[in-house]
Short mmCIF file of C-alpha atoms in Angstrom, two decimals:
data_model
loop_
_atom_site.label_atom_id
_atom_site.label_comp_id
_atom_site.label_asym_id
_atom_site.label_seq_id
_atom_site.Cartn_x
_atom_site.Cartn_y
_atom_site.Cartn_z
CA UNK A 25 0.00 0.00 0.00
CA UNK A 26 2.49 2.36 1.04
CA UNK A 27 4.63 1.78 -1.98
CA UNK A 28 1.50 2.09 -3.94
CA UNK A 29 0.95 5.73 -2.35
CA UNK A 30 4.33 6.27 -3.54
CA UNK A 31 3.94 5.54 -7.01
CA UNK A 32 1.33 7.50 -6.81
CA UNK A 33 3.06 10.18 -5.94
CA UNK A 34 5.59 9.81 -8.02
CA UNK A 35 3.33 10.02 -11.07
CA UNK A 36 1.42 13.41 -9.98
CA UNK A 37 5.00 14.91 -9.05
CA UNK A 38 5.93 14.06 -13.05
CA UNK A 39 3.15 15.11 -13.94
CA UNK A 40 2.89 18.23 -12.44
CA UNK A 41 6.38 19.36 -13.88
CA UNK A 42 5.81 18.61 -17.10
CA UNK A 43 2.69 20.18 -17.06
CA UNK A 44 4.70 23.65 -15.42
CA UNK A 45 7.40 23.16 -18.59
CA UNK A 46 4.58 22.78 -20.77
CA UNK A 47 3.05 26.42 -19.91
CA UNK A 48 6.23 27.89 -19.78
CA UNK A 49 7.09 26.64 -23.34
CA UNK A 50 3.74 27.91 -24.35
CA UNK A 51 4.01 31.21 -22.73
CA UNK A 52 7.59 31.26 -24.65
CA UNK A 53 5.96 30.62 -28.14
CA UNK A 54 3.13 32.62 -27.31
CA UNK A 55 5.95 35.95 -26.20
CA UNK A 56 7.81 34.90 -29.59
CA UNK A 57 4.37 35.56 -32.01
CA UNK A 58 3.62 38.62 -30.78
CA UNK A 59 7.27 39.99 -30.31
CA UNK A 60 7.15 39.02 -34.55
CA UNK A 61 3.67 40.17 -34.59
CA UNK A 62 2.35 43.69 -35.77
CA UNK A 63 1.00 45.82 -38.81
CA UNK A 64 3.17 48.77 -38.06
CA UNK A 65 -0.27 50.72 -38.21
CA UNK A 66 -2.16 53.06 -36.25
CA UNK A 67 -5.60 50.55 -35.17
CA UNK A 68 -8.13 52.21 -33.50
CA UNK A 69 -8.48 50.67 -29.99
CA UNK A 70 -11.21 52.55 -27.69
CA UNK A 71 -13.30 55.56 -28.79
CA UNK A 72 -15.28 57.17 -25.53
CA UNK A 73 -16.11 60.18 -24.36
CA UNK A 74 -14.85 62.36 -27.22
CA UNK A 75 -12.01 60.66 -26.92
CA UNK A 76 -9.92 58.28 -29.28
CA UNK A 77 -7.27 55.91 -28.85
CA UNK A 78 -4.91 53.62 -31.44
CA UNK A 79 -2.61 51.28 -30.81
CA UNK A 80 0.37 50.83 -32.77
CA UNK A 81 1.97 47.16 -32.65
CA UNK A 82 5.56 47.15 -34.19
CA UNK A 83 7.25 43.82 -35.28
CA UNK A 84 9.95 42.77 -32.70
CA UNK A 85 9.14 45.24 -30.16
CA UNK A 86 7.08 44.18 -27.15
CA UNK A 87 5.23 47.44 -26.08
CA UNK A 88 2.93 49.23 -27.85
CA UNK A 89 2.56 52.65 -29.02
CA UNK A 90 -0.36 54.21 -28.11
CA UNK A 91 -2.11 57.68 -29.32
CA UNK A 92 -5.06 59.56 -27.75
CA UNK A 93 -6.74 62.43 -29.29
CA UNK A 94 -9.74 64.86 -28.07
CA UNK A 95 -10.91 68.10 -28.42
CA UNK A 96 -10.62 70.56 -25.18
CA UNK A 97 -12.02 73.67 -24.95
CA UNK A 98 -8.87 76.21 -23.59
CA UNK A 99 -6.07 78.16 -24.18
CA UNK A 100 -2.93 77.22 -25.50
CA UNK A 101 -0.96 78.53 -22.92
CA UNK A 102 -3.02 76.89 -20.60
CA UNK A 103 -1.97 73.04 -21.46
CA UNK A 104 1.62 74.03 -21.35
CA UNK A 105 1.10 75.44 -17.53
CA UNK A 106 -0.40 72.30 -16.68
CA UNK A 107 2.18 70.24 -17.86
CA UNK A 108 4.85 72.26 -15.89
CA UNK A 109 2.93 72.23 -12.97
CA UNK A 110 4.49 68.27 -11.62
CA UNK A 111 2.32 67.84 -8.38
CA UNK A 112 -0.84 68.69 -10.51
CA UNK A 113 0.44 65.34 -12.95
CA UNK A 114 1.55 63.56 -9.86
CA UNK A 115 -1.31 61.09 -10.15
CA UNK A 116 -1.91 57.70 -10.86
CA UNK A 117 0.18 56.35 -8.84
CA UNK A 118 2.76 58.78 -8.69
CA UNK A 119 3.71 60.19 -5.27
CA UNK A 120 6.92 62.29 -5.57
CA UNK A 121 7.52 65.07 -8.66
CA UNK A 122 9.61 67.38 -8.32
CA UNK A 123 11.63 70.01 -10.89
CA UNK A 124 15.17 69.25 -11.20
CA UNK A 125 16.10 72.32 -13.20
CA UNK A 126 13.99 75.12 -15.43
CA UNK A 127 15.48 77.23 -18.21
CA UNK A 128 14.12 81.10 -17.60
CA UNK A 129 12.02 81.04 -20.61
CA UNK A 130 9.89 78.19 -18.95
CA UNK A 131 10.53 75.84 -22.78
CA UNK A 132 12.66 73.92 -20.98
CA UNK A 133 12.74 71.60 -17.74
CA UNK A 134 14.34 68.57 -16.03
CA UNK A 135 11.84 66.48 -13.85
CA UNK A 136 12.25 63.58 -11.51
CA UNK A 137 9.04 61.65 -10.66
CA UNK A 138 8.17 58.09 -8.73
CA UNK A 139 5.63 56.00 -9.26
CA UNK A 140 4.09 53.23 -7.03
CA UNK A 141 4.36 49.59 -8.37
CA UNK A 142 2.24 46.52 -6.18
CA UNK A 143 5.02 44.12 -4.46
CA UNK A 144 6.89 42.40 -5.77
CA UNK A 145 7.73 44.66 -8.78
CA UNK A 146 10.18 47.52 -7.76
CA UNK A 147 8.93 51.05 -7.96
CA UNK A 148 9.81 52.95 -11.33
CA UNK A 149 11.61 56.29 -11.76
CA UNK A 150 11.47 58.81 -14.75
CA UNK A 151 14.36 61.34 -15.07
CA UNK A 152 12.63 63.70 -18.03
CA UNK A 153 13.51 66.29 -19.73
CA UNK A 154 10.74 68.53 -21.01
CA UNK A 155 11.05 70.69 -23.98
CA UNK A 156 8.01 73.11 -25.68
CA UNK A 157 8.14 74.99 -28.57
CA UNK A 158 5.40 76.76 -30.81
CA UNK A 159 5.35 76.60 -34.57
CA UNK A 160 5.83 80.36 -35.62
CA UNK A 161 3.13 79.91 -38.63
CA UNK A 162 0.46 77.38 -37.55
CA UNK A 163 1.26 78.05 -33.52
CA UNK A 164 0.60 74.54 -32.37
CA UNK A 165 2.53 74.06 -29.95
CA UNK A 166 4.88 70.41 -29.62
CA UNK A 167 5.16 69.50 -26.15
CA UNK A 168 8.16 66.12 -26.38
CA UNK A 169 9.25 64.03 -23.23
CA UNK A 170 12.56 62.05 -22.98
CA UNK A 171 13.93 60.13 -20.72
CA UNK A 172 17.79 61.15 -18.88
CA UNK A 173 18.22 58.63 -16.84
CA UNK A 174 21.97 59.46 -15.88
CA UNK A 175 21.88 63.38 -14.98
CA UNK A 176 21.17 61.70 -11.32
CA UNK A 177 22.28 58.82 -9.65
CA UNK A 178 20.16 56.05 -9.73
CA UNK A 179 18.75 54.94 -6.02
CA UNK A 180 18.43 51.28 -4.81
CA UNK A 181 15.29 49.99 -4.91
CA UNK A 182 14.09 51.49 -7.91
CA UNK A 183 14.20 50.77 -11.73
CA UNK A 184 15.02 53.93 -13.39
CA UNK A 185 13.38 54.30 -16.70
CA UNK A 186 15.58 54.39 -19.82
CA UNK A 187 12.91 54.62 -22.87
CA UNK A 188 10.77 57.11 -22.67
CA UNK A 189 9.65 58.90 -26.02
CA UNK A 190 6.11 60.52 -24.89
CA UNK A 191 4.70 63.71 -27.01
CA UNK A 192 1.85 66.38 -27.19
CA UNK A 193 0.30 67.97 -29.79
CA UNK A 194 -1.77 71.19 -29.01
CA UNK A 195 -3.83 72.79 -32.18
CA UNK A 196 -5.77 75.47 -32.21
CA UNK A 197 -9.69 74.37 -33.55
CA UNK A 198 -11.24 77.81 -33.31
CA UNK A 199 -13.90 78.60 -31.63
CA UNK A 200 -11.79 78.35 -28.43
CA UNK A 201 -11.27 74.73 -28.74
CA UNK A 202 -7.64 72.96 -28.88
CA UNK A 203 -7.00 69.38 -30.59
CA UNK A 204 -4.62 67.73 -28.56
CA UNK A 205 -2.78 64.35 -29.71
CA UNK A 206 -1.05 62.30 -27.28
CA UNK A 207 1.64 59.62 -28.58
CA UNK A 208 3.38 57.18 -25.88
CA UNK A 209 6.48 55.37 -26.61
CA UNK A 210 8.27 54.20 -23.67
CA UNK A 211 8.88 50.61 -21.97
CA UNK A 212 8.75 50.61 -18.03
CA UNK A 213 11.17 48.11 -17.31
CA UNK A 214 10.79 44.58 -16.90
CA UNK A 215 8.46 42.10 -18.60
CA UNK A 216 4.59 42.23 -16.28
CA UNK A 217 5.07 45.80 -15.63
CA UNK A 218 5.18 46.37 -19.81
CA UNK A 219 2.31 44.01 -19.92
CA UNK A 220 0.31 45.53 -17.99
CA UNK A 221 0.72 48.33 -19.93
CA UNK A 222 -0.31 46.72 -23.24
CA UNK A 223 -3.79 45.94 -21.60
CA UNK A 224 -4.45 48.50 -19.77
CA UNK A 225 -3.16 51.68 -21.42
CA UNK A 226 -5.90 52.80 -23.62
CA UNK A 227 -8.44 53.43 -20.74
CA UNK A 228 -5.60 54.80 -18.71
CA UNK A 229 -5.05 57.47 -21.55
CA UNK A 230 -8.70 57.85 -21.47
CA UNK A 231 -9.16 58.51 -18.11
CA UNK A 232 -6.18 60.54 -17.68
CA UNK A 233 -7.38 63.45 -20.40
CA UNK A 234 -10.50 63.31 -19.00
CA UNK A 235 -8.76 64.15 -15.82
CA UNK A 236 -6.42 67.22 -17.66
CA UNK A 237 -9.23 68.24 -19.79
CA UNK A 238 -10.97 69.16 -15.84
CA UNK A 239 -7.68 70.13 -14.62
CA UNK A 240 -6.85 72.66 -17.29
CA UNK A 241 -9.99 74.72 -16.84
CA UNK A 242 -8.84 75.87 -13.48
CA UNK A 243 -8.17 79.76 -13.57
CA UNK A 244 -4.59 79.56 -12.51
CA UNK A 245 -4.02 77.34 -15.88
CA UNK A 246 -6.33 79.75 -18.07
CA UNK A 247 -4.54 82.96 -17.10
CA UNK A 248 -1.08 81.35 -17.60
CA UNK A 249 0.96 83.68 -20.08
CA UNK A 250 4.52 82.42 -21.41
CA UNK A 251 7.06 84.60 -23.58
CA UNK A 252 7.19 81.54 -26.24
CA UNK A 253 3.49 81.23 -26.65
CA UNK A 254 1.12 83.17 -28.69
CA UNK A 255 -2.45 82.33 -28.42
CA UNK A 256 -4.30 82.00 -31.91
CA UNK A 257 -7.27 85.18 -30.97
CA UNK A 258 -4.55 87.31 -29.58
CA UNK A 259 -2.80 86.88 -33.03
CA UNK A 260 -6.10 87.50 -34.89
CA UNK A 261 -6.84 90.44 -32.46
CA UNK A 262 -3.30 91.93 -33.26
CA UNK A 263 -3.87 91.51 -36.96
CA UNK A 264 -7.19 93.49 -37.01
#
């Protein structure tokens, strides 16, 4: 009997392990088809709320690219205040921004933020830098994000990000309205975290202009005047 029981066991222990290399191998095949995978087009993945967001799935890269566009009634000026204002974007997770160093002119800025991972996976770190610039004949403004990961040392604990390729578009739609266009392309270090992001990004982008599109309307944000910025009415006003 006892040597029975031990057969037994035996059999369910051999079992067991092939079934564990079995869904690892599959989970390996499966990571290999849709590393390979992808039209290298923009494919429209969630349209809410006046909002729309495509996904852009490159062959041999595992992240995605993702876009978001919607129509926000504002100022110009206003979306770049609110993008230099870190606390304001400290959300989601995030829960330390701070500005590492601002040119005079306000078109350029270094920021550090952290952002709050579940255990086991290691908080993440983005060293940006932040640079805004207006086109001098259409005056939309291009708002790009990259990451400099070196300009401080990295801290224990925490994966610094190294790809981070993030942009804004703001366009002037008349009538007081802006088009903004938001393109991601960054990888946040380490296989579920990236995953994650793949499944979950479009709503995030969703609900976090929904979020900016409330935040921008503050008065603070409205009233915000830069040297490098010209708003499309006060151009029209000056021409008249």
């Amino acid at each position: 009997m006892e040597n029975t029981s031990k057969k037994k066991g035996k059999k369910f222990l051999k079992f067991l392990l092939i079934a564990i290399v079995g869904l690892i191998l599959v989970g390996f095949i499966g990571h290999l088809a849709w590393v390979s995978s992808g039209s290298n087009k923009w494919e429209k993945s969630l349209e809410k709320e006046g909002i729309v967001v495509h996904a852009l799935k490159q062959p041999g890269k595992f992240v995605l690219q993702m876009k978001a566009t919607k129509r926000i009634k504002s100022k110009l000026a206003a979306f770049v205040s609110v993008m230099q204002d870190v606390e304001a974007m400290c959300t989601d997770g995030c829960y330390e921004a701070r500005v590492i160093k601002k040119e005079a002119d306000s078109h350029l800025l270094s920021t550090f933020t952290r952002f709050d991972l579940p255990s086991p996976m290691k908080d993440r770190e983005w060293v940006l830098e932040n640079h805004f610039s207006q086109d001098p004949q259409t005056k939309e403004i291009l708002y790009k994000i990259r990451a400099i990961p070196n300009i401080v040392p990295e801290n224990d604990g925490y994966v610094r990000i190294k790809h981070f390729n993030n942009s804004w578009r703001f366009t002037s739609a008349g009538n007081g309205e802006v088009d903004v266009v938001w393109t991601a392309d960054m990888d946040q270090g380490g296989y579920l975290v990236n995953l994650l992001f793949n499944l979950g990004s479009a709503d995030a982008m969703r609900s976090s202009l929904l979020e900016i599109e409330k935040l921008v309307q503050k008065e603070k944000y409205q009233n915000a005047k830069f040297d490098f910025i010209e708003e499309v009415d006060e151009m029209k006003v000056a021409e008249n």
